[in-house]
Amino acid sequence: MIKNNLKIALRNLSKDMLSTSISLLGLSLGLACCILSLAFILHETSYDRFHADFEKIFRVTSKFKILDLSSTPNLLAAALRDEFGEVTTSIRLREADIVVEKNADYVKERTIIVDSNFFTFFSFPLVAGNPNTALAEPSGVVLSQKMANKYFGNKNALGKTLHINVEGEVKTFQVTGVASPVPNNSTIQFDFAIPWKAVYDSNDEAWMDYASVTFVKLTQAQAVMALHNKMPSFIKKYMGEAIAAEKDEPSNYDFVFQPLKDQHFYGPEATSEVRYLYILGGIGLLILLIACFNFMNFANAQSSGRSKEVGIRKVVGANKRQLVGLFQLEAIFTSLLALLLAIGMVELAVPYVGALLGADLTISYFDNWLISLSLPILAIITGLLAGSYPAVLLSNVRVVDAFKNTFKIGGYNWFTRVSIGLQFFISIGLIACTLVMWQQQRFIQEYNLGFDQEEIVVLPLQPNEQGQGRTLLDRLKNELAQYPAIRSISGVSNSFTKGSSASMISKEDGSRAMIFQYYVDPNYIQTMGMELLEGRDFDASLAQDTAASVIVNEAFVKTFEIEKPLGHLIGRGFAGIKDPQIIGIVKDFHFDGLQNQIQPAILNMHPTADYGYALVKIAPENASATLKMLENTYRTINPQKPFEFSFLDEDLQKQYETEARWSKAISSAALFAIIIACLGLLGLMALVAVRRTKEIGIRKVLGASVANIVVLLSREFLRIVLITGAIAVPAAWWAMSKWLEDFAYRIELQWWVFAIAGISALLIALITLSFQAIRAAVANPVNALKNE
């Protein structure tokens, strides 16, 4: 029986290859979007779940009244392990960049500095070496397989030595392990792993040194609640004296235990946002729903031609359930064919989608049971959904109507109205969201950040020891003074997106505020093109400026409510400065992303503070030659470090990579939605053309023009698009209002953006409708009146 029904399904599909092709294309596009969404969601939610006992592993984060940090005191890991029976083991981790010497060249590599139990705590397998002892000795180092091949080729890397500059000191390390490639769904990524005790001395550590990330493994995941309740007494016991020395209260400090599997989405330094997964999954399902509606519309358009078949089947004894089963089987068969086509589309699209979403996407159809099980189920559900309405419609045909050929498909019933309305509701909404996101991206690119970001090269000085940054900067200035392409040079401790230094100051009302500190040289404000509102700039010839003077931003003055800021003594020390005095106020500048309000900031040039970066403003002409000259100069003054650089404007744009990535994703989804909606309009117009064939013929005989017929067939659909647009625009306005709340500095929503979205969808609908309507209008009226 099933074999016979499949033959009938194939016969019916082959009768009208154009309609079948369009129907299959729409359904396969919808399934492809759904598969890609599912693959990305599975990739994102798989982060850090490959570790053994990942449910029992927690990252400890620091929580203050006004901010959260991923870093914790270096002493915390051991104290938690010693204090609480719930903690079976713990580990410290710190990310660093090391410089490796290779054939008289110096290469910077991605490195983690960790405790010796790192490879037994986490499930990063070693292809060579013993995970229990690989980091036991201070001179040991573990390389990734990629690094082992890079430095030693096909030779066995174990026992080989490397000269590594770590934290400013060159040491000889012996390779004690080679790690398997780190999975791309790991939040911890490394090429080198160096023992903690090879770099840091435990005698120099203090409770207020927040310099490492702490992980703990508990006896059971449920123990975390009890552990968190014990934190106030733990903090008071271990950190009480240190907190008192800061003139603060223990109640302002806390530690939070975050499940390892959640750190990709939540907490400090989260690398993704879970809400975007819901958005992406929802868009994928909505596009698939549009494709299902389109399939129904094409099936409806072909249903009138199958009424006699239904009548004959009923005469020979077929009941309603059998007929429904037949038509549902056809729909499922079509959906499975569409699934095969969709998988081909996905394979072609995966590299581009992965690049778009910033993920290394791979789809294992047979290795991943969730994928291998969910895809056929998805196709079957899609077939059942897409075939449900046509199946019920045809199975209800009365035998008399079937043989009288009076059975007709209604073109303007609730189903067709809902179908086209939903399609264009989604399409208009996505177009509007795309335009608003594009506007916000333009706003970010063109916004005045309070400084000049163009043609500024950020050059890491990479000092080996404290104070060397100043020496390197002075030598760089002297070497580059002869080149007219160098407009200005300045030094700074942290360059915006590259690190930060912050402290908390108590206000008069007892509350505390976070301030950010930048140690700069006298040329900083001039090089960055900042605006000095009051007071004066630094003067290196004045002892007061190098000893106790600071320049603050407007936010600092507002936060601390200073009525007369010039000459004001701040009241606490920074980097050895006692009672810093304000000598100038600089206009607020955005050292953080536009998602956040400008925070209080201090600039000072105290001699004990060092520079980590040189900011070199260059002429825009012949930039490549200038960069080559910069490289040669840097290699002269610091030959044992690799030359690195970036442009400041590019660094700043990296702060908005997540928003830009999702803007592209939603733009792509809007394109797919429009394409599938247009396919749906073709189906709906085919439905109308079948239902009104005789009417069109009569009107043409009576003198109706092609334009008259086009207007006649299209106006109802255009009316539905207009009504849908009136509903979609407020919904999109609300959604974008919520999205823009993530930005402290954002555009104002404008009505014309949403009008463009609606008009664009209307024009696309009009073009699509006109194509099919003209096709029906130019048909021979004689054939229309033959009742064929």
JSON list of N, CA, C and O in Angstrom, two decimals, residues 610-650:
[
{"chain": "A", "resi": 610, "resn": "ASP", "atom": "N", "xyz": [54.72, 53.00, 34.21]},
{"chain": "A", "resi": 610, "resn": "ASP", "atom": "CA", "xyz": [55.40, 52.63, 32.97]},
{"chain": "A", "resi": 610, "resn": "ASP", "atom": "C", "xyz": [54.43, 52.67, 31.80]},
{"chain": "A", "resi": 610, "resn": "ASP", "atom": "O", "xyz": [53.21, 52.71, 31.97]},
{"chain": "A", "resi": 611, "resn": "TYR", "atom": "N", "xyz": [54.99, 52.67, 30.61]},
{"chain": "A", "resi": 611, "resn": "TYR", "atom": "CA", "xyz": [54.20, 52.68, 29.38]},
{"chain": "A", "resi": 611, "resn": "TYR", "atom": "C", "xyz": [54.19, 51.29, 28.75]},
{"chain": "A", "resi": 611, "resn": "TYR", "atom": "O", "xyz": [55.24, 50.65, 28.61]},
{"chain": "A", "resi": 612, "resn": "GLY", "atom": "N", "xyz": [53.02, 50.87, 28.35]},
{"chain": "A", "resi": 612, "resn": "GLY", "atom": "CA", "xyz": [52.89, 49.58, 27.68]},
{"chain": "A", "resi": 612, "resn": "GLY", "atom": "C", "xyz": [52.76, 49.72, 26.18]},
{"chain": "A", "resi": 612, "resn": "GLY", "atom": "O", "xyz": [53.05, 48.78, 25.42]},
{"chain": "A", "resi": 613, "resn": "TYR", "atom": "N", "xyz": [52.34, 50.92, 25.72]},
{"chain": "A", "resi": 613, "resn": "TYR", "atom": "CA", "xyz": [52.07, 51.11, 24.29]},
{"chain": "A", "resi": 613, "resn": "TYR", "atom": "C", "xyz": [52.57, 52.48, 23.85]},
{"chain": "A", "resi": 613, "resn": "TYR", "atom": "O", "xyz": [52.53, 53.46, 24.61]},
{"chain": "A", "resi": 614, "resn": "ALA", "atom": "N", "xyz": [53.01, 52.53, 22.60]},
{"chain": "A", "resi": 614, "resn": "ALA", "atom": "CA", "xyz": [53.29, 53.79, 21.93]},
{"chain": "A", "resi": 614, "resn": "ALA", "atom": "C", "xyz": [52.16, 54.05, 20.95]},
{"chain": "A", "resi": 614, "resn": "ALA", "atom": "O", "xyz": [51.70, 53.14, 20.24]},
{"chain": "A", "resi": 615, "resn": "LEU", "atom": "N", "xyz": [51.67, 55.28, 20.93]},
{"chain": "A", "resi": 615, "resn": "LEU", "atom": "CA", "xyz": [50.63, 55.70, 19.98]},
{"chain": "A", "resi": 615, "resn": "LEU", "atom": "C", "xyz": [51.30, 56.62, 18.97]},
{"chain": "A", "resi": 615, "resn": "LEU", "atom": "O", "xyz": [51.78, 57.70, 19.32]},
{"chain": "A", "resi": 616, "resn": "VAL", "atom": "N", "xyz": [51.35, 56.16, 17.73]},
{"chain": "A", "resi": 616, "resn": "VAL", "atom": "CA", "xyz": [52.08, 56.88, 16.70]},
{"chain": "A", "resi": 616, "resn": "VAL", "atom": "C", "xyz": [51.09, 57.39, 15.66]},
{"chain": "A", "resi": 616, "resn": "VAL", "atom": "O", "xyz": [50.44, 56.60, 14.97]},
{"chain": "A", "resi": 617, "resn": "LYS", "atom": "N", "xyz": [50.99, 58.72, 15.57]},
{"chain": "A", "resi": 617, "resn": "LYS", "atom": "CA", "xyz": [50.11, 59.31, 14.56]},
{"chain": "A", "resi": 617, "resn": "LYS", "atom": "C", "xyz": [50.92, 59.51, 13.29]},
{"chain": "A", "resi": 617, "resn": "LYS", "atom": "O", "xyz": [51.94, 60.19, 13.30]},
{"chain": "A", "resi": 618, "resn": "ILE", "atom": "N", "xyz": [50.44, 58.89, 12.20]},
{"chain": "A", "resi": 618, "resn": "ILE", "atom": "CA", "xyz": [51.20, 58.92, 10.95]},
{"chain": "A", "resi": 618, "resn": "ILE", "atom": "C", "xyz": [50.42, 59.67, 9.88]},
{"chain": "A", "resi": 618, "resn": "ILE", "atom": "O", "xyz": [49.21, 59.88, 9.97]},
{"chain": "A", "resi": 619, "resn": "ALA", "atom": "N", "xyz": [51.15, 60.09, 8.85]},
{"chain": "A", "resi": 619, "resn": "ALA", "atom": "CA", "xyz": [50.51, 60.72, 7.69]},
{"chain": "A", "resi": 619, "resn": "ALA", "atom": "C", "xyz": [49.78, 59.64, 6.89]},
{"chain": "A", "resi": 619, "resn": "ALA", "atom": "O", "xyz": [50.27, 58.51, 6.77]},
{"chain": "A", "resi": 620, "resn": "PRO", "atom": "N", "xyz": [48.60, 59.96, 6.34]},
{"chain": "A", "resi": 620, "resn": "PRO", "atom": "CA", "xyz": [47.84, 58.93, 5.62]},
{"chain": "A", "resi": 620, "resn": "PRO", "atom": "C", "xyz": [48.49, 58.51, 4.31]},
{"chain": "A", "resi": 620, "resn": "PRO", "atom": "O", "xyz": [48.21, 57.42, 3.81]},
{"chain": "A", "resi": 621, "resn": "GLU", "atom": "N", "xyz": [49.35, 59.35, 3.75]},
{"chain": "A", "resi": 621, "resn": "GLU", "atom": "CA", "xyz": [49.99, 59.02, 2.47]},
{"chain": "A", "resi": 621, "resn": "GLU", "atom": "C", "xyz": [51.05, 57.93, 2.66]},
{"chain": "A", "resi": 621, "resn": "GLU", "atom": "O", "xyz": [51.85, 58.00, 3.58]},
{"chain": "A", "resi": 622, "resn": "ASN", "atom": "N", "xyz": [51.01, 56.96, 1.78]},
{"chain": "A", "resi": 622, "resn": "ASN", "atom": "CA", "xyz": [52.03, 55.90, 1.74]},
{"chain": "A", "resi": 622, "resn": "ASN", "atom": "C", "xyz": [52.20, 55.23, 3.11]},
{"chain": "A", "resi": 622, "resn": "ASN", "atom": "O", "xyz": [53.31, 55.11, 3.64]},
{"chain": "A", "resi": 623, "resn": "ALA", "atom": "N", "xyz": [51.06, 54.77, 3.67]},
{"chain": "A", "resi": 623, "resn": "ALA", "atom": "CA", "xyz": [51.07, 54.19, 5.01]},
{"chain": "A", "resi": 623, "resn": "ALA", "atom": "C", "xyz": [51.89, 52.92, 5.08]},
{"chain": "A", "resi": 623, "resn": "ALA", "atom": "O", "xyz": [52.53, 52.63, 6.11]},
{"chain": "A", "resi": 624, "resn": "SER", "atom": "N", "xyz": [51.89, 52.12, 4.01]},
{"chain": "A", "resi": 624, "resn": "SER", "atom": "CA", "xyz": [52.63, 50.85, 4.04]},
{"chain": "A", "resi": 624, "resn": "SER", "atom": "C", "xyz": [54.13, 51.08, 4.21]},
{"chain": "A", "resi": 624, "resn": "SER", "atom": "O", "xyz": [54.79, 50.35, 4.96]},
{"chain": "A", "resi": 625, "resn": "ALA", "atom": "N", "xyz": [54.66, 52.10, 3.54]},
{"chain": "A", "resi": 625, "resn": "ALA", "atom": "CA", "xyz": [56.09, 52.40, 3.69]},
{"chain": "A", "resi": 625, "resn": "ALA", "atom": "C", "xyz": [56.38, 52.90, 5.11]},
{"chain": "A", "resi": 625, "resn": "ALA", "atom": "O", "xyz": [57.42, 52.57, 5.70]},
{"chain": "A", "resi": 626, "resn": "THR", "atom": "N", "xyz": [55.46, 53.68, 5.67]},
{"chain": "A", "resi": 626, "resn": "THR", "atom": "CA", "xyz": [55.64, 54.18, 7.03]},
{"chain": "A", "resi": 626, "resn": "THR", "atom": "C", "xyz": [55.64, 53.03, 8.03]},
{"chain": "A", "resi": 626, "resn": "THR", "atom": "O", "xyz": [56.45, 53.00, 8.97]},
{"chain": "A", "resi": 627, "resn": "LEU", "atom": "N", "xyz": [54.75, 52.06, 7.83]},
{"chain": "A", "resi": 627, "resn": "LEU", "atom": "CA", "xyz": [54.69, 50.91, 8.73]},
{"chain": "A", "resi": 627, "resn": "LEU", "atom": "C", "xyz": [55.98, 50.08, 8.63]},
{"chain": "A", "resi": 627, "resn": "LEU", "atom": "O", "xyz": [56.47, 49.56, 9.64]},
{"chain": "A", "resi": 628, "resn": "LYS", "atom": "N", "xyz": [56.50, 49.93, 7.43]},
{"chain": "A", "resi": 628, "resn": "LYS", "atom": "CA", "xyz": [57.75, 49.20, 7.27]},
{"chain": "A", "resi": 628, "resn": "LYS", "atom": "C", "xyz": [58.89, 49.91, 7.98]},
{"chain": "A", "resi": 628, "resn": "LYS", "atom": "O", "xyz": [59.73, 49.27, 8.63]},
{"chain": "A", "resi": 629, "resn": "MET", "atom": "N", "xyz": [58.89, 51.24, 7.90]},
{"chain": "A", "resi": 629, "resn": "MET", "atom": "CA", "xyz": [59.91, 52.01, 8.61]},
{"chain": "A", "resi": 629, "resn": "MET", "atom": "C", "xyz": [59.74, 51.85, 10.13]},
{"chain": "A", "resi": 629, "resn": "MET", "atom": "O", "xyz": [60.72, 51.73, 10.88]},
{"chain": "A", "resi": 630, "resn": "LEU", "atom": "N", "xyz": [58.49, 51.83, 10.60]},
{"chain": "A", "resi": 630, "resn": "LEU", "atom": "CA", "xyz": [58.23, 51.61, 12.02]},
{"chain": "A", "resi": 630, "resn": "LEU", "atom": "C", "xyz": [58.75, 50.25, 12.46]},
{"chain": "A", "resi": 630, "resn": "LEU", "atom": "O", "xyz": [59.35, 50.11, 13.55]},
{"chain": "A", "resi": 631, "resn": "GLU", "atom": "N", "xyz": [58.52, 49.22, 11.64]},
{"chain": "A", "resi": 631, "resn": "GLU", "atom": "CA", "xyz": [59.00, 47.88, 11.98]},
{"chain": "A", "resi": 631, "resn": "GLU", "atom": "C", "xyz": [60.52, 47.85, 12.10]},
{"chain": "A", "resi": 631, "resn": "GLU", "atom": "O", "xyz": [61.07, 47.29, 13.06]},
{"chain": "A", "resi": 632, "resn": "ASN", "atom": "N", "xyz": [61.20, 48.44, 11.14]},
{"chain": "A", "resi": 632, "resn": "ASN", "atom": "CA", "xyz": [62.67, 48.44, 11.17]},
{"chain": "A", "resi": 632, "resn": "ASN", "atom": "C", "xyz": [63.19, 49.17, 12.41]},
{"chain": "A", "resi": 632, "resn": "ASN", "atom": "O", "xyz": [64.15, 48.74, 13.05]},
{"chain": "A", "resi": 633, "resn": "THR", "atom": "N", "xyz": [62.53, 50.28, 12.75]},
{"chain": "A", "resi": 633, "resn": "THR", "atom": "CA", "xyz": [62.96, 51.06, 13.91]},
{"chain": "A", "resi": 633, "resn": "THR", "atom": "C", "xyz": [62.74, 50.28, 15.19]},
{"chain": "A", "resi": 633, "resn": "THR", "atom": "O", "xyz": [63.60, 50.25, 16.08]},
{"chain": "A", "resi": 634, "resn": "TYR", "atom": "N", "xyz": [61.58, 49.64, 15.29]},
{"chain": "A", "resi": 634, "resn": "TYR", "atom": "CA", "xyz": [61.27, 48.88, 16.52]},
{"chain": "A", "resi": 634, "resn": "TYR", "atom": "C", "xyz": [62.24, 47.72, 16.70]},
{"chain": "A", "resi": 634, "resn": "TYR", "atom": "O", "xyz": [62.70, 47.45, 17.82]},
{"chain": "A", "resi": 635, "resn": "ARG", "atom": "N", "xyz": [62.53, 47.02, 15.61]},
{"chain": "A", "resi": 635, "resn": "ARG", "atom": "CA", "xyz": [63.44, 45.89, 15.71]},
{"chain": "A", "resi": 635, "resn": "ARG", "atom": "C", "xyz": [64.86, 46.35, 16.11]},
{"chain": "A", "resi": 635, "resn": "ARG", "atom": "O", "xyz": [65.63, 45.57, 16.68]},
{"chain": "A", "resi": 636, "resn": "THR", "atom": "N", "xyz": [65.15, 47.61, 15.85]},
{"chain": "A", "resi": 636, "resn": "THR", "atom": "CA", "xyz": [66.46, 48.15, 16.24]},
{"chain": "A", "resi": 636, "resn": "THR", "atom": "C", "xyz": [66.51, 48.41, 17.75]},
{"chain": "A", "resi": 636, "resn": "THR", "atom": "O", "xyz": [67.51, 48.10, 18.40]},
{"chain": "A", "resi": 637, "resn": "ILE", "atom": "N", "xyz": [65.43, 48.97, 18.29]},
{"chain": "A", "resi": 637, "resn": "ILE", "atom": "CA", "xyz": [65.45, 49.34, 19.71]},
{"chain": "A", "resi": 637, "resn": "ILE", "atom": "C", "xyz": [65.05, 48.19, 20.63]},
{"chain": "A", "resi": 637, "resn": "ILE", "atom": "O", "xyz": [65.39, 48.21, 21.83]},
{"chain": "A", "resi": 638, "resn": "ASN", "atom": "N", "xyz": [64.32, 47.20, 20.12]},
{"chain": "A", "resi": 638, "resn": "ASN", "atom": "CA", "xyz": [63.90, 46.06, 20.95]},
{"chain": "A", "resi": 638, "resn": "ASN", "atom": "C", "xyz": [64.00, 44.78, 20.13]},
{"chain": "A", "resi": 638, "resn": "ASN", "atom": "O", "xyz": [63.00, 44.16, 19.77]},
{"chain": "A", "resi": 639, "resn": "PRO", "atom": "N", "xyz": [65.23, 44.35, 19.82]},
{"chain": "A", "resi": 639, "resn": "PRO", "atom": "CA", "xyz": [65.42, 43.26, 18.85]},
{"chain": "A", "resi": 639, "resn": "PRO", "atom": "C", "xyz": [64.93, 41.89, 19.31]},
{"chain": "A", "resi": 639, "resn": "PRO", "atom": "O", "xyz": [64.72, 41.01, 18.49]},
{"chain": "A", "resi": 640, "resn": "GLN", "atom": "N", "xyz": [64.73, 41.71, 20.60]},
{"chain": "A", "resi": 640, "resn": "GLN", "atom": "CA", "xyz": [64.33, 40.39, 21.09]},
{"chain": "A", "resi": 640, "resn": "GLN", "atom": "C", "xyz": [62.81, 40.26, 21.27]},
{"chain": "A", "resi": 640, "resn": "GLN", "atom": "O", "xyz": [62.35, 39.33, 21.94]},
{"chain": "A", "resi": 641, "resn": "LYS", "atom": "N", "xyz": [62.07, 41.16, 20.67]},
{"chain": "A", "resi": 641, "resn": "LYS", "atom": "CA", "xyz": [60.62, 41.07, 20.72]},
{"chain": "A", "resi": 641, "resn": "LYS", "atom": "C", "xyz": [60.05, 41.20, 19.31]},
{"chain": "A", "resi": 641, "resn": "LYS", "atom": "O", "xyz": [60.61, 41.93, 18.47]},
{"chain": "A", "resi": 642, "resn": "PRO", "atom": "N", "xyz": [58.96, 40.49, 19.02]},
{"chain": "A", "resi": 642, "resn": "PRO", "atom": "CA", "xyz": [58.37, 40.58, 17.68]},
{"chain": "A", "resi": 642, "resn": "PRO", "atom": "C", "xyz": [57.70, 41.93, 17.47]},
{"chain": "A", "resi": 642, "resn": "PRO", "atom": "O", "xyz": [57.16, 42.53, 18.41]},
{"chain": "A", "resi": 643, "resn": "PHE", "atom": "N", "xyz": [57.74, 42.41, 16.25]},
{"chain": "A", "resi": 643, "resn": "PHE", "atom": "CA", "xyz": [57.07, 43.67, 15.91]},
{"chain": "A", "resi": 643, "resn": "PHE", "atom": "C", "xyz": [55.57, 43.39, 15.73]},
{"chain": "A", "resi": 643, "resn": "PHE", "atom": "O", "xyz": [55.18, 42.53, 14.95]},
{"chain": "A", "resi": 644, "resn": "GLU", "atom": "N", "xyz": [54.75, 44.14, 16.45]},
{"chain": "A", "resi": 644, "resn": "GLU", "atom": "CA", "xyz": [53.30, 44.03, 16.34]},
{"chain": "A", "resi": 644, "resn": "GLU", "atom": "C", "xyz": [52.71, 45.43, 16.28]},
{"chain": "A", "resi": 644, "resn": "GLU", "atom": "O", "xyz": [53.26, 46.38, 16.85]},
{"chain": "A", "resi": 645, "resn": "PHE", "atom": "N", "xyz": [51.60, 45.54, 15.60]},
{"chain": "A", "resi": 645, "resn": "PHE", "atom": "CA", "xyz": [50.92, 46.83, 15.55]},
{"chain": "A", "resi": 645, "resn": "PHE", "atom": "C", "xyz": [49.45, 46.61, 15.22]},
{"chain": "A", "resi": 645, "resn": "PHE", "atom": "O", "xyz": [49.03, 45.54, 14.76]},
{"chain": "A", "resi": 646, "resn": "SER", "atom": "N", "xyz": [48.66, 47.63, 15.47]},
{"chain": "A", "resi": 646, "resn": "SER", "atom": "CA", "xyz": [47.26, 47.66, 15.05]},
{"chain": "A", "resi": 646, "resn": "SER", "atom": "C", "xyz": [46.87, 49.12, 14.87]},
{"chain": "A", "resi": 646, "resn": "SER", "atom": "O", "xyz": [47.57, 50.02, 15.38]},
{"chain": "A", "resi": 647, "resn": "PHE", "atom": "N", "xyz": [45.81, 49.34, 14.13]},
{"chain": "A", "resi": 647, "resn": "PHE", "atom": "CA", "xyz": [45.30, 50.71, 14.00]},
{"chain": "A", "resi": 647, "resn": "PHE", "atom": "C", "xyz": [44.22, 50.92, 15.06]},
{"chain": "A", "resi": 647, "resn": "PHE", "atom": "O", "xyz": [43.39, 50.04, 15.30]},
{"chain": "A", "resi": 648, "resn": "LEU", "atom": "N", "xyz": [44.25, 52.07, 15.67]},
{"chain": "A", "resi": 648, "resn": "LEU", "atom": "CA", "xyz": [43.35, 52.35, 16.79]},
{"chain": "A", "resi": 648, "resn": "LEU", "atom": "C", "xyz": [41.88, 52.22, 16.39]},
{"chain": "A", "resi": 648, "resn": "LEU", "atom": "O", "xyz": [41.08, 51.65, 17.14]},
{"chain": "A", "resi": 649, "resn": "ASP", "atom": "N", "xyz": [41.52, 52.71, 15.22]},
{"chain": "A", "resi": 649, "resn": "ASP", "atom": "CA", "xyz": [40.11, 52.64, 14.81]},
{"chain": "A", "resi": 649, "resn": "ASP", "atom": "C", "xyz": [39.65, 51.19, 14.65]},
{"chain": "A", "resi": 649, "resn": "ASP", "atom": "O", "xyz": [38.50, 50.85, 14.97]},
{"chain": "A", "resi": 650, "resn": "GLU", "atom": "N", "xyz": [40.56, 50.31, 14.19]},
{"chain": "A", "resi": 650, "resn": "GLU", "atom": "CA", "xyz": [40.21, 48.89, 14.06]},
{"chain": "A", "resi": 650, "resn": "GLU", "atom": "C", "xyz": [40.06, 48.24, 15.43]},
{"chain": "A", "resi": 650, "resn": "GLU", "atom": "O", "xyz": [39.18, 47.40, 15.64]}
]
